[in-house]
């Protein structure tokens, strides 16, 4: 009974702590993978098979059965994006000729704090209960004031919070399954200029919504030392409701249906020796369901504008290794390669994304039987990126804009992990004396 009360208390604490911390959280990309300091240290290789410990439940709820006892984990990632947009000379000349301010953007990226919390309680030899609180989607970009591309974007902000109660069940010694309920809040604000002049009025589109989805997963242990996992996060449908403000005087109540993508994660982990373990993973995200999203008047139902994503599906591939250097210290590293859902045809100034290479290192220090600390670091190499807002790009609106972006990202992640019950110790063999 005491453990049950502790679990409920920590469920409330971890939920409230993330809501408070994430109120000002920012992220440099639409989907936020940084949900685990442990996974960060190996570019998230094998997280679908439990390689990130309890935080693997974000990708696969069945991995909760790999964490015995009563546990809590708090993770925090700080994202340092660098995304400079440099308009080409013809664009600057055209903007100047039309009376605009022909300047570049500088760095549109903003430093982000992304927290995540997890708690689990082992009810019996077969049953686990848990909860996670995450921010799986979000970004914020803000270019220099009165820059050359202000008619396509002055600033952007998207924020989400996701609470997922989870149940895991160990069917046999080699098979576990899991299921979770996602309850998600999404808030979006997009701003752009209605002209090229530094004093041009702005258009502001803002809205928020709640949505519900689910998670499913299973893990297999076909051989000792081998873990295989498959996790699924469902699409979540949001009916955003808010306002479109056009200049200082016109405000139109609007709504838009946004279906966030499904995510399928496969992972495998193989222990080679008591010291060495290798991992690999593949992740597919159904970004192609985000096509052209109409924004309609909440009063008349007529279209007033649109959110032209026109994405393709995203893929992420990763490999990693972990070395148990001492009983207290584990070291890990990994590489990942991501195929962006944004192409040259659809790229805009708000998210100048491209295919990217992840390089990561990390470590875990076991302070004692119940307390441990994790750290992870990643540098993301993003391909130099062309932005071509010309006829054919779904974002194009009368004024051509051509530029080059040179983005890169650094991420530092930390975690604290605590086991509230005392781990069971092996019973020593009885002493047999011969007389």
Short mmCIF file of C-alpha atoms in Angstrom, two decimals:
data_model
loop_
_atom_site.label_atom_id
_atom_site.label_comp_id
_atom_site.label_asym_id
_atom_site.label_seq_id
_atom_site.Cartn_x
_atom_site.Cartn_y
_atom_site.Cartn_z
CA UNK A 1 0.00 0.00 0.00
CA UNK A 2 2.86 2.38 0.83
CA UNK A 3 4.47 1.75 -2.59
CA UNK A 4 1.14 2.41 -4.31
CA UNK A 5 0.83 5.79 -2.59
CA UNK A 6 4.41 6.64 -3.57
CA UNK A 7 3.68 5.74 -7.19
CA UNK A 8 0.60 7.98 -7.32
CA UNK A 9 2.51 10.82 -5.68
CA UNK A 10 5.40 10.59 -8.12
CA UNK A 11 2.99 10.33 -11.04
CA UNK A 12 1.54 13.68 -10.02
CA UNK A 13 4.96 15.21 -9.35
CA UNK A 14 6.48 14.17 -12.68
CA UNK A 15 3.42 15.43 -14.57
CA UNK A 16 3.33 18.80 -12.81
CA UNK A 17 7.12 19.27 -13.04
CA UNK A 18 7.08 18.90 -16.82
CA UNK A 19 4.08 21.21 -17.23
CA UNK A 20 5.87 23.90 -15.21
CA UNK A 21 9.25 23.41 -16.91
CA UNK A 22 7.86 23.10 -20.43
CA UNK A 23 5.77 26.25 -20.32
CA UNK A 24 8.77 28.09 -21.80
CA UNK A 25 10.26 25.08 -23.57
CA UNK A 26 11.44 25.61 -27.12
CA UNK A 27 12.55 23.17 -29.78
CA UNK A 28 14.39 23.72 -33.03
CA UNK A 29 12.41 21.17 -35.05
CA UNK A 30 8.82 20.05 -35.48
CA UNK A 31 9.30 16.53 -34.08
CA UNK A 32 11.40 16.26 -30.94
CA UNK A 33 13.41 13.04 -30.63
CA UNK A 34 15.29 14.21 -27.53
CA UNK A 35 13.26 12.29 -24.94
CA UNK A 36 16.10 10.36 -23.24
CA UNK A 37 19.63 11.23 -22.12
CA UNK A 38 20.50 7.52 -22.22
CA UNK A 39 19.25 7.13 -25.78
CA UNK A 40 20.89 10.42 -26.76
CA UNK A 41 24.32 9.00 -25.96
CA UNK A 42 24.00 6.34 -28.68
CA UNK A 43 21.91 8.25 -31.26
CA UNK A 44 18.83 6.35 -30.01
CA UNK A 45 20.08 3.03 -31.39
CA UNK A 46 17.98 0.15 -30.08
CA UNK A 47 15.57 2.28 -28.01
CA UNK A 48 12.67 0.21 -29.37
CA UNK A 49 14.30 -2.82 -27.72
CA UNK A 50 14.84 -1.15 -24.34
CA UNK A 51 18.43 0.11 -24.70
CA UNK A 52 17.48 3.45 -23.09
CA UNK A 53 16.11 1.87 -19.91
CA UNK A 54 12.75 3.06 -18.61
CA UNK A 55 12.70 6.01 -21.05
CA UNK A 56 12.44 3.50 -23.91
CA UNK A 57 8.73 3.35 -23.09
CA UNK A 58 8.33 6.57 -25.12
CA UNK A 59 9.03 4.52 -28.27
CA UNK A 60 7.79 1.09 -27.12
CA UNK A 61 5.49 0.70 -24.08
CA UNK A 62 6.38 -3.02 -23.72
CA UNK A 63 9.93 -2.09 -22.61
CA UNK A 64 8.50 -1.03 -19.25
CA UNK A 65 8.66 -4.74 -18.25
CA UNK A 66 12.48 -4.54 -18.38
CA UNK A 67 12.53 -2.19 -15.35
CA UNK A 68 11.80 -4.16 -12.15
CA UNK A 69 10.57 -2.51 -8.97
CA UNK A 70 9.41 1.06 -8.50
CA UNK A 71 11.35 3.61 -10.58
CA UNK A 72 11.45 7.27 -11.55
CA UNK A 73 13.51 9.02 -14.25
CA UNK A 74 13.83 12.71 -15.04
CA UNK A 75 15.51 13.72 -18.32
CA UNK A 76 16.33 17.16 -19.71
CA UNK A 77 17.87 18.07 -23.06
CA UNK A 78 19.20 21.50 -24.03
CA UNK A 79 19.18 22.03 -27.82
CA UNK A 80 21.51 24.61 -29.35
CA UNK A 81 20.47 25.07 -33.02
CA UNK A 82 22.41 27.14 -35.52
CA UNK A 83 20.33 28.00 -38.60
CA UNK A 84 21.57 30.93 -40.63
CA UNK A 85 19.54 31.92 -43.70
CA UNK A 86 21.42 33.97 -46.30
CA UNK A 87 19.24 35.38 -49.14
CA UNK A 88 20.95 35.49 -52.53
CA UNK A 89 21.78 38.81 -54.21
CA UNK A 90 18.88 38.81 -56.74
CA UNK A 91 16.43 38.31 -53.87
CA UNK A 92 17.97 41.16 -51.89
CA UNK A 93 17.90 43.40 -54.97
CA UNK A 94 14.24 42.63 -55.66
CA UNK A 95 13.25 43.27 -52.05
CA UNK A 96 15.13 46.59 -52.05
CA UNK A 97 13.60 47.65 -55.36
CA UNK A 98 10.11 47.05 -53.95
CA UNK A 99 10.80 49.24 -50.94
CA UNK A 100 11.68 46.51 -48.48
CA UNK A 101 14.66 46.07 -46.16
CA UNK A 102 17.23 43.93 -48.00
CA UNK A 103 18.89 42.22 -45.02
CA UNK A 104 19.57 38.60 -44.15
CA UNK A 105 18.13 36.76 -41.22
CA UNK A 106 21.10 35.92 -39.07
CA UNK A 107 20.43 32.88 -36.92
CA UNK A 108 16.73 31.97 -36.75
CA UNK A 109 17.30 29.08 -34.30
CA UNK A 110 16.49 29.46 -30.60
CA UNK A 111 17.97 27.53 -27.67
CA UNK A 112 15.50 24.89 -26.44
CA UNK A 113 14.88 23.08 -23.16
CA UNK A 114 13.08 19.75 -23.56
CA UNK A 115 12.23 17.89 -20.31
CA UNK A 116 10.79 14.37 -20.05
CA UNK A 117 9.76 12.28 -17.05
CA UNK A 118 8.95 8.61 -16.53
CA UNK A 119 7.66 6.50 -13.63
CA UNK A 120 6.92 2.77 -13.39
CA UNK A 121 5.67 0.34 -10.74
CA UNK A 122 5.91 -3.43 -10.90
CA UNK A 123 2.61 -4.77 -9.56
CA UNK A 124 3.50 -8.46 -9.90
CA UNK A 125 5.86 -10.78 -11.73
CA UNK A 126 3.83 -10.17 -14.90
CA UNK A 127 2.20 -6.71 -14.61
CA UNK A 128 3.66 -3.17 -14.74
CA UNK A 129 1.99 0.25 -14.52
CA UNK A 130 3.65 3.47 -15.64
CA UNK A 131 3.29 7.01 -16.91
CA UNK A 132 5.41 9.30 -19.06
CA UNK A 133 5.16 13.03 -19.70
CA UNK A 134 6.84 14.40 -22.82
CA UNK A 135 6.87 17.20 -25.38
CA UNK A 136 7.02 15.26 -28.67
CA UNK A 137 6.38 18.16 -31.08
CA UNK A 138 7.50 21.75 -31.07
CA UNK A 139 9.76 24.45 -32.50
CA UNK A 140 10.46 28.14 -32.26
CA UNK A 141 12.19 30.29 -34.87
CA UNK A 142 12.69 34.03 -34.89
CA UNK A 143 14.74 35.80 -37.58
CA UNK A 144 16.19 39.28 -37.35
CA UNK A 145 13.63 42.07 -37.35
CA UNK A 146 12.54 43.30 -40.81
CA UNK A 147 14.50 40.71 -42.73
CA UNK A 148 14.21 40.00 -46.45
CA UNK A 149 11.90 37.01 -46.08
CA UNK A 150 9.44 38.53 -43.59
CA UNK A 151 6.44 38.02 -45.89
CA UNK A 152 6.97 34.26 -45.45
CA UNK A 153 7.75 34.26 -41.76
CA UNK A 154 8.50 36.66 -38.93
CA UNK A 155 8.37 34.17 -36.08
CA UNK A 156 6.99 30.70 -35.38
CA UNK A 157 6.14 28.75 -32.25
CA UNK A 158 4.63 25.31 -31.69
CA UNK A 159 4.39 23.58 -28.31
CA UNK A 160 2.99 20.22 -27.20
CA UNK A 161 2.67 18.24 -24.00
CA UNK A 162 1.87 14.53 -23.97
CA UNK A 163 0.79 12.45 -20.93
CA UNK A 164 0.82 8.68 -21.51
CA UNK A 165 -0.37 6.24 -18.81
CA UNK A 166 0.98 2.80 -19.74
CA UNK A 167 0.41 -0.88 -18.94
CA UNK A 168 3.02 -3.57 -19.61
CA UNK A 169 2.47 -7.31 -19.33
CA UNK A 170 5.03 -10.13 -19.46
CA UNK A 171 3.22 -12.91 -21.31
CA UNK A 172 6.11 -15.38 -21.11
CA UNK A 173 9.79 -15.24 -20.23
CA UNK A 174 10.52 -14.29 -23.86
CA UNK A 175 7.49 -12.12 -24.80
CA UNK A 176 6.18 -8.85 -23.34
CA UNK A 177 3.45 -6.52 -24.62
CA UNK A 178 2.48 -2.96 -23.73
CA UNK A 179 -0.20 -0.38 -24.40
CA UNK A 180 -0.55 3.30 -23.54
CA UNK A 181 -3.09 6.13 -23.89
CA UNK A 182 -1.76 9.42 -25.26
CA UNK A 183 -3.45 12.63 -24.11
CA UNK A 184 -1.88 15.56 -25.97
CA UNK A 185 -2.16 19.35 -25.95
CA UNK A 186 -0.92 21.34 -28.97
CA UNK A 187 -0.50 25.12 -29.27
CA UNK A 188 0.67 26.94 -32.44
CA UNK A 189 1.44 30.61 -33.26
CA UNK A 190 2.70 31.69 -36.70
CA UNK A 191 3.52 35.28 -37.65
CA UNK A 192 4.45 36.91 -40.97
CA UNK A 193 4.50 40.40 -42.52
CA UNK A 194 1.82 41.66 -44.91
CA UNK A 195 4.35 43.76 -46.81
CA UNK A 196 8.05 44.46 -47.35
CA UNK A 197 8.25 47.71 -45.39
CA UNK A 198 9.81 47.58 -41.92
CA UNK A 199 6.51 49.07 -40.67
CA UNK A 200 4.29 46.59 -42.53
CA UNK A 201 1.45 45.17 -40.42
CA UNK A 202 1.54 41.51 -39.55
CA UNK A 203 -0.65 38.45 -39.93
CA UNK A 204 -0.89 36.23 -36.86
CA UNK A 205 -2.36 32.71 -36.96
CA UNK A 206 -2.81 31.07 -33.59
CA UNK A 207 -4.76 28.11 -32.24
CA UNK A 208 -4.69 25.22 -29.80
CA UNK A 209 -6.38 21.87 -29.28
CA UNK A 210 -6.44 18.60 -27.32
CA UNK A 211 -6.14 15.20 -28.97
CA UNK A 212 -6.06 11.53 -27.97
CA UNK A 213 -4.06 8.62 -29.36
CA UNK A 214 -2.45 5.39 -28.23
CA UNK A 215 0.83 3.46 -28.14
CA UNK A 216 1.41 -0.27 -28.69
CA UNK A 217 4.49 -2.44 -28.47
CA UNK A 218 6.07 -5.82 -27.94
CA UNK A 219 9.51 -7.15 -27.02
CA UNK A 220 11.02 -10.54 -27.80
CA UNK A 221 13.97 -12.32 -26.18
CA UNK A 222 14.64 -15.22 -28.57
CA UNK A 223 18.07 -15.94 -27.06
CA UNK A 224 19.88 -14.92 -23.91
CA UNK A 225 21.42 -11.50 -24.45
CA UNK A 226 19.25 -10.68 -27.48
CA UNK A 227 16.39 -8.17 -27.24
CA UNK A 228 14.10 -7.26 -30.16
CA UNK A 229 11.38 -4.63 -29.91
CA UNK A 230 8.70 -3.02 -32.05
CA UNK A 231 6.78 0.06 -30.91
CA UNK A 232 3.98 2.12 -32.46
CA UNK A 233 2.75 5.62 -31.65
CA UNK A 234 -0.57 6.41 -33.29
CA UNK A 235 -1.55 9.52 -35.22
CA UNK A 236 -3.27 12.18 -33.12
CA UNK A 237 -5.95 14.36 -34.69
CA UNK A 238 -6.14 17.95 -33.51
CA UNK A 239 -8.93 20.35 -34.41
CA UNK A 240 -7.10 23.60 -33.79
CA UNK A 241 -9.34 26.51 -32.84
CA UNK A 242 -8.12 30.09 -32.68
CA UNK A 243 -7.87 33.33 -34.61
CA UNK A 244 -6.34 34.77 -37.77
CA UNK A 245 -5.43 38.42 -37.27
CA UNK A 246 -4.76 40.40 -40.47
CA UNK A 247 -3.33 43.75 -39.46
CA UNK A 248 -4.48 45.66 -36.39
CA UNK A 249 -8.21 45.65 -37.16
CA UNK A 250 -9.26 42.33 -38.72
CA UNK A 251 -9.64 39.23 -36.53
CA UNK A 252 -11.31 36.09 -37.91
CA UNK A 253 -12.13 33.06 -35.71
CA UNK A 254 -10.68 30.03 -37.50
CA UNK A 255 -10.21 26.26 -37.18
CA UNK A 256 -7.97 23.68 -38.85
CA UNK A 257 -7.72 19.89 -38.69
CA UNK A 258 -4.14 18.73 -38.19
CA UNK A 259 -3.32 15.01 -38.07
CA UNK A 260 0.10 14.44 -36.50
CA UNK A 261 1.96 11.40 -37.86
CA UNK A 262 2.19 7.78 -36.75
CA UNK A 263 5.64 6.57 -35.66
CA UNK A 264 6.88 2.96 -35.97
CA UNK A 265 10.13 2.08 -34.18
CA UNK A 266 12.12 -1.15 -34.53
CA UNK A 267 15.09 -1.89 -32.29
CA UNK A 268 17.52 -4.70 -31.57
CA UNK A 269 20.12 -5.07 -28.81
CA UNK A 270 22.76 -7.81 -28.63
CA UNK A 271 25.10 -8.48 -25.72
CA UNK A 272 28.48 -9.70 -26.98
CA UNK A 273 30.16 -10.15 -23.60
CA UNK A 274 29.69 -8.99 -19.99
CA UNK A 275 31.28 -5.66 -21.03
CA UNK A 276 30.09 -5.09 -24.60
CA UNK A 277 26.64 -4.56 -26.10
CA UNK A 278 25.69 -3.39 -29.62
CA UNK A 279 22.38 -1.86 -30.76
CA UNK A 280 20.61 -0.81 -33.94
CA UNK A 281 17.30 0.82 -34.81
CA UNK A 282 15.02 1.98 -37.61
CA UNK A 283 12.22 4.53 -37.24
CA UNK A 284 9.51 5.43 -39.77
CA UNK A 285 7.32 8.52 -39.39
CA UNK A 286 4.22 8.96 -41.55
CA UNK A 287 4.81 12.65 -42.26
CA UNK A 288 3.13 12.32 -45.67
CA UNK A 289 -0.27 12.56 -43.95
CA UNK A 290 0.59 16.26 -43.44
CA UNK A 291 -0.27 17.63 -46.87
CA UNK A 292 -2.18 20.90 -47.47
CA UNK A 293 -4.13 21.78 -44.30
CA UNK A 294 -7.01 24.22 -44.96
CA UNK A 295 -7.65 26.92 -42.38
CA UNK A 296 -11.36 27.80 -42.44
CA UNK A 297 -13.56 30.43 -40.88
CA UNK A 298 -15.21 29.12 -37.73
CA UNK A 299 -18.31 31.18 -38.65
CA UNK A 300 -18.86 30.55 -42.37
CA UNK A 301 -16.75 27.42 -42.96
CA UNK A 302 -15.03 28.99 -46.00
CA UNK A 303 -11.27 28.66 -46.48
CA UNK A 304 -9.31 31.76 -45.44
CA UNK A 305 -5.74 30.42 -45.76
CA UNK A 306 -3.84 27.11 -45.60
CA UNK A 307 -0.87 25.41 -43.96
CA UNK A 308 0.94 23.88 -46.98
CA UNK A 309 3.21 21.20 -45.46
CA UNK A 310 3.32 18.72 -48.38
CA UNK A 311 5.77 16.48 -46.49
CA UNK A 312 7.12 13.08 -47.45
CA UNK A 313 7.65 10.22 -44.96
CA UNK A 314 10.63 10.47 -42.62
CA UNK A 315 13.18 7.74 -41.82
CA UNK A 316 15.85 7.43 -39.12
CA UNK A 317 18.57 4.74 -38.98
CA UNK A 318 21.00 4.31 -36.09
CA UNK A 319 23.72 2.03 -34.71
CA UNK A 320 25.46 2.17 -31.36
CA UNK A 321 27.57 0.36 -28.77
CA UNK A 322 27.90 0.35 -24.99
CA UNK A 323 30.93 -0.61 -22.89
CA UNK A 324 30.65 -1.42 -19.18
CA UNK A 325 33.98 0.02 -18.08
CA UNK A 326 33.51 -0.65 -14.35
CA UNK A 327 30.65 -1.73 -12.12
CA UNK A 328 29.70 1.93 -11.75
CA UNK A 329 30.55 3.42 -15.17
CA UNK A 330 29.10 2.59 -18.61
CA UNK A 331 30.21 4.39 -21.79
CA UNK A 332 28.28 4.50 -25.07
CA UNK A 333 28.40 6.01 -28.55
CA UNK A 334 26.29 5.95 -31.70
CA UNK A 335 25.70 7.23 -35.21
CA UNK A 336 22.38 8.02 -36.87
CA UNK A 337 21.23 9.13 -40.29
CA UNK A 338 17.91 10.89 -40.81
CA UNK A 339 15.99 11.39 -44.05
CA UNK A 340 14.07 14.63 -43.58
CA UNK A 341 10.37 14.84 -44.54
CA UNK A 342 11.13 18.29 -46.02
CA UNK A 343 12.39 18.40 -49.61
CA UNK A 344 13.84 21.13 -51.83
CA UNK A 345 10.39 21.60 -53.36
CA UNK A 346 8.59 22.17 -50.04
CA UNK A 347 11.20 23.83 -47.80
CA UNK A 348 10.37 27.24 -46.31
CA UNK A 349 11.94 29.80 -43.96
CA UNK A 350 10.25 28.49 -40.81
CA UNK A 351 11.90 25.03 -40.76
CA UNK A 352 14.94 24.98 -43.10
CA UNK A 353 15.50 21.27 -42.51
CA UNK A 354 17.40 18.70 -44.58
CA UNK A 355 18.88 15.19 -44.28
CA UNK A 356 21.22 14.96 -41.32
CA UNK A 357 23.94 12.86 -39.66
CA UNK A 358 23.90 12.31 -35.87
CA UNK A 359 27.12 11.64 -33.90
CA UNK A 360 26.67 10.92 -30.18
CA UNK A 361 28.53 9.93 -27.02
CA UNK A 362 27.25 9.31 -23.51
CA UNK A 363 27.77 7.70 -20.12
CA UNK A 364 25.93 6.35 -17.08
CA UNK A 365 27.33 6.52 -13.56
CA UNK A 366 25.75 4.21 -10.96
CA UNK A 367 26.07 6.12 -7.69
CA UNK A 368 24.62 3.26 -5.65
CA UNK A 369 22.08 0.45 -6.07
CA UNK A 370 19.21 2.93 -6.34
CA UNK A 371 20.60 6.16 -7.82
CA UNK A 372 22.31 6.76 -11.18
CA UNK A 373 23.09 9.68 -13.48
CA UNK A 374 23.25 9.88 -17.29
CA UNK A 375 24.78 12.33 -19.72
CA UNK A 376 24.59 12.41 -23.51
CA UNK A 377 25.95 14.70 -26.21
CA UNK A 378 25.09 14.88 -29.92
CA UNK A 379 26.27 16.98 -32.81
CA UNK A 380 23.99 16.96 -35.84
CA UNK A 381 25.54 17.67 -39.24
CA UNK A 382 22.81 19.02 -41.54
CA UNK A 383 23.31 19.26 -45.29
CA UNK A 384 23.59 22.80 -46.64
CA UNK A 385 20.06 23.67 -47.62
CA UNK A 386 18.54 25.65 -50.48
CA UNK A 387 15.30 27.56 -49.87
CA UNK A 388 13.45 28.25 -53.11
CA UNK A 389 10.10 29.95 -52.58
CA UNK A 390 9.25 30.11 -56.28
CA UNK A 391 6.33 28.82 -58.39
CA UNK A 392 5.93 25.10 -57.60
CA UNK A 393 6.67 25.49 -53.89
CA UNK A 394 3.35 25.19 -51.98
CA UNK A 395 4.42 28.14 -49.79
CA UNK A 396 4.94 30.52 -52.76
CA UNK A 397 2.84 33.69 -52.72
CA UNK A 398 3.66 36.25 -55.41
CA UNK A 399 7.16 37.32 -54.29
CA UNK A 400 10.07 34.93 -55.08
CA UNK A 401 12.53 34.29 -52.27
CA UNK A 402 15.74 32.30 -52.78
CA UNK A 403 18.30 31.71 -50.03
CA UNK A 404 20.79 29.27 -48.57
CA UNK A 405 20.64 27.88 -45.02
CA UNK A 406 23.55 26.30 -43.16
CA UNK A 407 21.99 24.59 -40.14
CA UNK A 408 23.64 22.48 -37.44
CA UNK A 409 22.60 21.40 -33.95
CA UNK A 410 24.33 20.60 -30.65
CA UNK A 411 22.42 18.76 -27.89
CA UNK A 412 23.37 18.12 -24.26
CA UNK A 413 21.15 15.78 -22.22
CA UNK A 414 21.17 14.89 -18.52
CA UNK A 415 19.13 12.39 -16.51
CA UNK A 416 18.57 11.37 -12.92
CA UNK A 417 17.27 7.84 -12.28
CA UNK A 418 16.05 6.55 -8.93
CA UNK A 419 14.70 3.21 -7.77
CA UNK A 420 12.39 3.68 -4.78
CA UNK A 421 12.28 0.07 -3.63
CA UNK A 422 15.40 -1.79 -2.61
CA UNK A 423 16.65 -4.21 -5.28
CA UNK A 424 16.35 -7.84 -4.29
CA UNK A 425 19.69 -9.32 -3.30
CA UNK A 426 20.61 -12.91 -4.07
CA UNK A 427 20.25 -15.25 -1.13
CA UNK A 428 23.69 -16.56 -0.20
CA UNK A 429 24.18 -20.30 -0.39
CA UNK A 430 24.12 -22.02 2.98
CA UNK A 431 27.46 -22.89 4.50
CA UNK A 432 27.96 -26.61 4.58
CA UNK A 433 30.55 -27.88 6.98
CA UNK A 434 31.97 -31.35 6.96
CA UNK A 435 32.88 -32.87 10.25
#
